[in-house]
PDB file of C-alpha atoms in Angstrom:
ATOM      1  CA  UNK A 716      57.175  42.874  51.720  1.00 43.00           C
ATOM      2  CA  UNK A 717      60.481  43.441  51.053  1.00 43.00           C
ATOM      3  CA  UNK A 718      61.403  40.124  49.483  1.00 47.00           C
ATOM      4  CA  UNK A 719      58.479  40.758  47.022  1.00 43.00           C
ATOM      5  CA  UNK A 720      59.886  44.168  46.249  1.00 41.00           C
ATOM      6  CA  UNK A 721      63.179  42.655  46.011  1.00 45.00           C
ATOM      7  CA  UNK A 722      61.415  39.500  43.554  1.00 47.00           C
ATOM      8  CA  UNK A 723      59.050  42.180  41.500  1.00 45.00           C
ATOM      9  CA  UNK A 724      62.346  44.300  40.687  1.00 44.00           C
ATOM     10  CA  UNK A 725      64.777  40.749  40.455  1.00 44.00           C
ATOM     11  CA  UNK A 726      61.664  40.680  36.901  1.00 45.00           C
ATOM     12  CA  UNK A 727      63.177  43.213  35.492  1.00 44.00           C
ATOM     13  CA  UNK A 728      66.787  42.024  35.954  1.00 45.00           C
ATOM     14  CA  UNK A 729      67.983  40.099  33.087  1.00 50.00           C
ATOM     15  CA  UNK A 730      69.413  36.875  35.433  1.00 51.00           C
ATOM     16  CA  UNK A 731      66.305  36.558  37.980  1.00 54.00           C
ATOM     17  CA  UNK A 732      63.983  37.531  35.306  1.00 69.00           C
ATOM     18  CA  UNK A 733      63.774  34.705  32.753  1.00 76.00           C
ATOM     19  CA  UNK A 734      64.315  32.799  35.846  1.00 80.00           C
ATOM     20  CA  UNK A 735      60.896  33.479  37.325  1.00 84.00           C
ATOM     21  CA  UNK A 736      58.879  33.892  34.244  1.00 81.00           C
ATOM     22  CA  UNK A 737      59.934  30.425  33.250  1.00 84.00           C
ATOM     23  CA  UNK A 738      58.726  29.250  36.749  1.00 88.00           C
ATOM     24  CA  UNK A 739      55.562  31.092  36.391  1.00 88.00           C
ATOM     25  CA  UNK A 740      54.984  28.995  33.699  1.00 85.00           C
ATOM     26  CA  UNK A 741      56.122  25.899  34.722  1.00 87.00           C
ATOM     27  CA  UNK A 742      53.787  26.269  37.663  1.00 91.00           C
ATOM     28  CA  UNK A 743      50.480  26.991  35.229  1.00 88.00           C
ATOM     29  CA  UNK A 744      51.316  24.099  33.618  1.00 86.00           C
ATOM     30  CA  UNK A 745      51.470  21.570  35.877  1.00 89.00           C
ATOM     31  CA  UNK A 746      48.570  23.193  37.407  1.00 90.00           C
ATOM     32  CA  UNK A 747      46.674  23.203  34.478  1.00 86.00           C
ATOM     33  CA  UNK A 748      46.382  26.375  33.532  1.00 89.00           C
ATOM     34  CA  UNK A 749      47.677  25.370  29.780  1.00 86.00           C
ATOM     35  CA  UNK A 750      46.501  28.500  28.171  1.00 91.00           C
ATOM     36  CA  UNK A 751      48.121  30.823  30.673  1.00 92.00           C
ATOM     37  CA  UNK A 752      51.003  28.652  30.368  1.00 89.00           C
ATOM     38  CA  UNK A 753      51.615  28.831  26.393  1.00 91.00           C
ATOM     39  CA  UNK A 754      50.702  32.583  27.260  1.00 91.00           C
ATOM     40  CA  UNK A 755      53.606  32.840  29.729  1.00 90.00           C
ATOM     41  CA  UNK A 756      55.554  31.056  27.480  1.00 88.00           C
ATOM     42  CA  UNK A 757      55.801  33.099  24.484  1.00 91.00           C
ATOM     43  CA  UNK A 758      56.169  36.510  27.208  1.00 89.00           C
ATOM     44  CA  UNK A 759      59.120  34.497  27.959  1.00 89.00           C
ATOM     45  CA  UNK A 760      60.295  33.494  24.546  1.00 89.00           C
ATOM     46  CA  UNK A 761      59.470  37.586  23.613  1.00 90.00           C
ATOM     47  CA  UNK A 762      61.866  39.050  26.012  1.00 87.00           C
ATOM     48  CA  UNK A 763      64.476  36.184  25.783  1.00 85.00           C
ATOM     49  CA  UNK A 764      64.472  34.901  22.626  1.00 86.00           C
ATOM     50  CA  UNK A 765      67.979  33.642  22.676  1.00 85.00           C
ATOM     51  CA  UNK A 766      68.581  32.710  26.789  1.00 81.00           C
ATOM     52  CA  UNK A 767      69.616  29.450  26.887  1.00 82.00           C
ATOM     53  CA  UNK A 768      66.655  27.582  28.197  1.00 84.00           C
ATOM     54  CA  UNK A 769      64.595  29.029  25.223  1.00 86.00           C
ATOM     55  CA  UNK A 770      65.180  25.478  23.323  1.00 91.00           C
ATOM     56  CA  UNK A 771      63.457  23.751  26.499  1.00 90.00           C
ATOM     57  CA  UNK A 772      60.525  26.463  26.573  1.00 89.00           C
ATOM     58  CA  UNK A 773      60.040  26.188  22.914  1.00 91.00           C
ATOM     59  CA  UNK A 774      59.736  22.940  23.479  1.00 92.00           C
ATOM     60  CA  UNK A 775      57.404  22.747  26.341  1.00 89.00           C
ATOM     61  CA  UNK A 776      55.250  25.508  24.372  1.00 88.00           C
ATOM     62  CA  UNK A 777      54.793  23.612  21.248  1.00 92.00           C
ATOM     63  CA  UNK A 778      53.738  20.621  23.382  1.00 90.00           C
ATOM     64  CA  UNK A 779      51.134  22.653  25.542  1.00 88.00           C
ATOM     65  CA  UNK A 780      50.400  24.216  22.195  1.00 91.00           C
ATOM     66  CA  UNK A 781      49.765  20.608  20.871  1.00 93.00           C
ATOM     67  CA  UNK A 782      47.990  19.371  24.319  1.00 88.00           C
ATOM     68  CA  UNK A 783      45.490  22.302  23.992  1.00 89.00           C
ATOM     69  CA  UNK A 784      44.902  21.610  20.149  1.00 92.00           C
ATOM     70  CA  UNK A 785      44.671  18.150  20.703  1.00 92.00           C
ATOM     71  CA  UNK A 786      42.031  19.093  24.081  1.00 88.00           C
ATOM     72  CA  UNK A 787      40.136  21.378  21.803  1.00 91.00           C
ATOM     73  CA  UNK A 788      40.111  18.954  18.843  1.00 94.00           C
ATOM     74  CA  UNK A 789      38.920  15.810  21.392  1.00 95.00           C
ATOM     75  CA  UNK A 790      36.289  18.411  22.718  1.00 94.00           C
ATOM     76  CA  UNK A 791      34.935  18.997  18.996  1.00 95.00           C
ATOM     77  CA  UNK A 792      35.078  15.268  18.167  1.00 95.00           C
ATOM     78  CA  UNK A 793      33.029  14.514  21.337  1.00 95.00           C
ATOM     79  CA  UNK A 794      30.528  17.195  20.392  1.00 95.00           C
ATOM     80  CA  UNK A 795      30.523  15.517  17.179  1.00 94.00           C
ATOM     81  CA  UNK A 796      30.093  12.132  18.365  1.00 95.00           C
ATOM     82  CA  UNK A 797      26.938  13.286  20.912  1.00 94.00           C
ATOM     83  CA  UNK A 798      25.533  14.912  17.385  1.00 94.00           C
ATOM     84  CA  UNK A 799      25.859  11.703  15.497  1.00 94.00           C
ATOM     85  CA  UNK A 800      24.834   9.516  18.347  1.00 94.00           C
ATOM     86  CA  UNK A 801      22.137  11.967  18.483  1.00 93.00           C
ATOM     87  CA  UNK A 802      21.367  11.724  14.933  1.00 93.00           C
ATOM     88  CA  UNK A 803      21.493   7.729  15.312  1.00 93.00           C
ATOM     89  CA  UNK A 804      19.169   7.972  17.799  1.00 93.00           C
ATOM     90  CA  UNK A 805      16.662   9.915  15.475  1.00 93.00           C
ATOM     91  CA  UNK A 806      17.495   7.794  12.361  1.00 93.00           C
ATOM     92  CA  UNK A 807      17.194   4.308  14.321  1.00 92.00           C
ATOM     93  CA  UNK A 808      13.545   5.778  15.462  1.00 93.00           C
ATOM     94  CA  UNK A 809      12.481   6.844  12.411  1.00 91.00           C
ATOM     95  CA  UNK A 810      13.458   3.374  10.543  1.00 92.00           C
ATOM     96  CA  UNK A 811      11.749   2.091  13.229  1.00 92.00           C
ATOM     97  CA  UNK A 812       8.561   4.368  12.738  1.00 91.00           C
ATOM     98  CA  UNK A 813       9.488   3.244   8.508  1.00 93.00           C
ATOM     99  CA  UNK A 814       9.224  -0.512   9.963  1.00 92.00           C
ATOM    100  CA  UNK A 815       6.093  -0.375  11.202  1.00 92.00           C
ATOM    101  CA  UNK A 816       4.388   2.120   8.650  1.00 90.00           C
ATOM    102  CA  UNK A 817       5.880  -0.463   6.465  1.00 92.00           C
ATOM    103  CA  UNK A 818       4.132  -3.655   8.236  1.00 93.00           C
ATOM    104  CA  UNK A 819       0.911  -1.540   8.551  1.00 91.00           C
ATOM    105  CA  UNK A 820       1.366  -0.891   5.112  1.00 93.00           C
ATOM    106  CA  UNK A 821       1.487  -4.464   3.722  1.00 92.00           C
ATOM    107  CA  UNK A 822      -1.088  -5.607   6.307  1.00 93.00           C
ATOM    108  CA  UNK A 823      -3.330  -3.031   3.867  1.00 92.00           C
ATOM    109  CA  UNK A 824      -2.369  -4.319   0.881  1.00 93.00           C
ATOM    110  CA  UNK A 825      -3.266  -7.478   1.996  1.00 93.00           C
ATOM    111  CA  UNK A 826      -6.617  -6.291   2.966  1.00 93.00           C
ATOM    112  CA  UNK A 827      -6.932  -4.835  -0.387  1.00 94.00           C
ATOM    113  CA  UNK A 828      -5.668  -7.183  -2.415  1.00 93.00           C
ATOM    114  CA  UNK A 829      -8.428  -9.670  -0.865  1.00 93.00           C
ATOM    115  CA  UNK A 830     -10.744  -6.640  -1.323  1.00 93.00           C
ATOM    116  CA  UNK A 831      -9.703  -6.351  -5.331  1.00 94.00           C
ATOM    117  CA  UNK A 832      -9.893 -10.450  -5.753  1.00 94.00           C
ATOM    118  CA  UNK A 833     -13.314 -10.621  -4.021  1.00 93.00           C
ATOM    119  CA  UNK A 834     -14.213  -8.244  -6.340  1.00 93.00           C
ATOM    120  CA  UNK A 835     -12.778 -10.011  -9.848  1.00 93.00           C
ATOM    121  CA  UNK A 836     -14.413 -12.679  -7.894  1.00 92.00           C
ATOM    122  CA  UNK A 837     -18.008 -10.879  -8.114  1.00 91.00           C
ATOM    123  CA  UNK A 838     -17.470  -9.066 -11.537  1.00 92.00           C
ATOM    124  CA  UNK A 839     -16.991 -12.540 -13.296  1.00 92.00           C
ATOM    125  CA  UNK A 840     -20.447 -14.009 -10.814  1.00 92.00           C
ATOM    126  CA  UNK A 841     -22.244 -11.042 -12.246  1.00 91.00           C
ATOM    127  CA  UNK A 842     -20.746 -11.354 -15.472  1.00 91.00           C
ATOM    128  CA  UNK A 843     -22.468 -14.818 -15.758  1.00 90.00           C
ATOM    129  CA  UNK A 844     -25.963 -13.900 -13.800  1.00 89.00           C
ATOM    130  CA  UNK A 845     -26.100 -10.838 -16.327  1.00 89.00           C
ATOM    131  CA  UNK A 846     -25.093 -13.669 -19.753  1.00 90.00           C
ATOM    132  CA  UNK A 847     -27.868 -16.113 -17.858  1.00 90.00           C
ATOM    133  CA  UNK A 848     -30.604 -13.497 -17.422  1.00 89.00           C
ATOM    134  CA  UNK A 849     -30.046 -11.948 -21.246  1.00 90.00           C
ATOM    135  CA  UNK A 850     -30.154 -15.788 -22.534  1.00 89.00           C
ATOM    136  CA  UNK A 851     -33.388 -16.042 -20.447  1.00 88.00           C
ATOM    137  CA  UNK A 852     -34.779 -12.254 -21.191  1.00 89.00           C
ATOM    138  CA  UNK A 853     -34.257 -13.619 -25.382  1.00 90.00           C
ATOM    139  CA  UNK A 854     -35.842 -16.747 -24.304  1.00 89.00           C
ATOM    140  CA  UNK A 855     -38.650 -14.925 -22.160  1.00 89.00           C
ATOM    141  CA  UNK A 856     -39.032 -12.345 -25.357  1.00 90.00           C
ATOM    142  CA  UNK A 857     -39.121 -15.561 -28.431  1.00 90.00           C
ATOM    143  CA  UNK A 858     -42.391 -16.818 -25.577  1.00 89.00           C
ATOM    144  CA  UNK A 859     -43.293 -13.282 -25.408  1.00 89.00           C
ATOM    145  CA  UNK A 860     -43.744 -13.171 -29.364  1.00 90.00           C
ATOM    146  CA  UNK A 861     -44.908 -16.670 -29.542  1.00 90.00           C
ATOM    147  CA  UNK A 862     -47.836 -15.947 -27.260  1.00 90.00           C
ATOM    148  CA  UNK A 863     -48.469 -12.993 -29.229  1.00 90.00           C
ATOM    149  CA  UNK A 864     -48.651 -14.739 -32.162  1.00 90.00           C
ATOM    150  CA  UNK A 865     -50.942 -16.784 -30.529  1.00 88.00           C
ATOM    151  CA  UNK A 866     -53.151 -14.088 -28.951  1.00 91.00           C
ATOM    152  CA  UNK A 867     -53.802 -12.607 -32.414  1.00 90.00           C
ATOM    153  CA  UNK A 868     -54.248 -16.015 -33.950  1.00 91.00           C
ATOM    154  CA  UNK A 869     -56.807 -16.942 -31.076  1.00 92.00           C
ATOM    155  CA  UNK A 870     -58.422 -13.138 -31.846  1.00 91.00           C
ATOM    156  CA  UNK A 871     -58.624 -13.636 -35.123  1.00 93.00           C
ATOM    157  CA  UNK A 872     -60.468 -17.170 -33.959  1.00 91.00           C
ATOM    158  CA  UNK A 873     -62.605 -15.155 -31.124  1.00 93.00           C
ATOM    159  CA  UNK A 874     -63.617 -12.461 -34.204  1.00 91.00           C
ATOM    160  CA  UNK A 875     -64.682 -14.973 -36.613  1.00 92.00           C
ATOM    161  CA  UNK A 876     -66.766 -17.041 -33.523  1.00 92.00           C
ATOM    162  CA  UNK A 877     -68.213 -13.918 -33.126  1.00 93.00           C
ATOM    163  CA  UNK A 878     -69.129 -13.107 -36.721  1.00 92.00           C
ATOM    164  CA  UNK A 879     -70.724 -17.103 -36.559  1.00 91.00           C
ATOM    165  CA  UNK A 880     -72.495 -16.153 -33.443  1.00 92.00           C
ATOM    166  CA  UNK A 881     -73.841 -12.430 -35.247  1.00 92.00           C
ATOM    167  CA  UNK A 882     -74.697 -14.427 -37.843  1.00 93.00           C
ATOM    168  CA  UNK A 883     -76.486 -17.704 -36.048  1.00 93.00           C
ATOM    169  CA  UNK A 884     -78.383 -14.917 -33.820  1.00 93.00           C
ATOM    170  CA  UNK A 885     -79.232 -13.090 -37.123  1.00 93.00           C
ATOM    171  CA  UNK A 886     -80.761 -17.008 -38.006  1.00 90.00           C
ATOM    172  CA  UNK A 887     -82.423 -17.375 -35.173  1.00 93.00           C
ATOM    173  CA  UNK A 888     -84.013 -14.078 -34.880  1.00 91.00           C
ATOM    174  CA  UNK A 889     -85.558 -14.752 -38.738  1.00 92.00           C
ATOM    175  CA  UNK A 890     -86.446 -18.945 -37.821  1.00 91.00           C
ATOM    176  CA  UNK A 891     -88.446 -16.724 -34.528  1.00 90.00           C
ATOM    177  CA  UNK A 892     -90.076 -14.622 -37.049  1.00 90.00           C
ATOM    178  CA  UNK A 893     -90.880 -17.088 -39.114  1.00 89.00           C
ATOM    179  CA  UNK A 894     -92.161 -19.411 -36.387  1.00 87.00           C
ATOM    180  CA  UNK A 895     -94.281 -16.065 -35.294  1.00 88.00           C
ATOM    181  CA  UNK A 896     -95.869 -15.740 -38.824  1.00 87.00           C
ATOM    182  CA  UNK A 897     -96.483 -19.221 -38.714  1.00 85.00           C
ATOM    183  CA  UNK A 898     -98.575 -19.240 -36.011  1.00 86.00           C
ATOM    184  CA  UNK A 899    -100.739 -16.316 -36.251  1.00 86.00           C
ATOM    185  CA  UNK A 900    -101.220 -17.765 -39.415  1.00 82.00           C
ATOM    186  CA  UNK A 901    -102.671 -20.823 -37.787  1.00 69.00           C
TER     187      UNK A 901
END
């Protein structure tokens, strides 16, 4: 108890003081206590600005200083890297998703594209049934009116067979009555 009573109060002495702080310090830092270290440091450098170790513990600051900006910049970078690795990952899938909506894609196209040529294919067959059956429908209707023509010609024939046969009944009818008179007459 005493020789911490004796070290607390040697603090506040201006010989034993900077003497501990600075081994305080050196003691964080090789433990790894960096932060408490720089902390230590600059207590140190506040209270004995111009000791002469304060060159050394400058020194040693700036370089924990530099160790934990370097630490905290490594720790950002790697956070950074794990994002873009992450964001790879999610790019490299969705090219790969782009891939194959792109294969499925052009396996469509094919399919269409057969689909649109069958189709020119049957446009230009239907184009030539529909050309074969007008040239036949004009040929069917010149028949059509041919046979009409003829129908009415072979009316006209029928109606003027049947005015011969009115008018070889009419004959007969009269040589009858004639043949009749005849013989009553007889």
């Amino acid at each position: 108890m005493l020789l911490l009573a004796a070290i607390a109060g040697c603090v506040s002495l201006p010989l034993i003081g900077p003497v501990l702080l600075v081994a305080q310090a050196d003691r964080q830092a090789r433990e790894g206590a960096w932060e408490e270290a720089v902390a230590a440091y600059d207590a140190y450098l506040a209270r004995f600005p111009d000791d002469s170790s304060a060159p050394r513990i400058r020194e040693s600051r700036d370089t924990l200083a530099a160790m934990l900006t370097a630490r905290s910049e490594l720790t950002r970078r790697r956070e950074e890297v794990a994002r873009l690795s992450d964001e790879l990952a999610g790019l490299q899938a969705e090219g790969t998703r782009l891939r194959e909506d792109g294969t499925r894609l052009r396996a469509e196209a094919t399919v269409l594209r057969d689909e649109v040529i069958r189709l020119r294919d049957e446009r230009v067959h239907l184009r030539a049934e529909g050309t074969q059956l007008r040239a036949e429908g004009t040929q069917l209707r010149e028949e059509l009116t041919l046979r009409e023509s003829d129908l009415a010609r072979t009316r006209q024939e029928l109606a003027a067979r049947q005015a011969e046969a009115e008018r070889l009944r009419a004959d007969i009818e009269r040589l009858k009555q004639i043949d009749l008179k005849l013989e009553r007459r007889k």
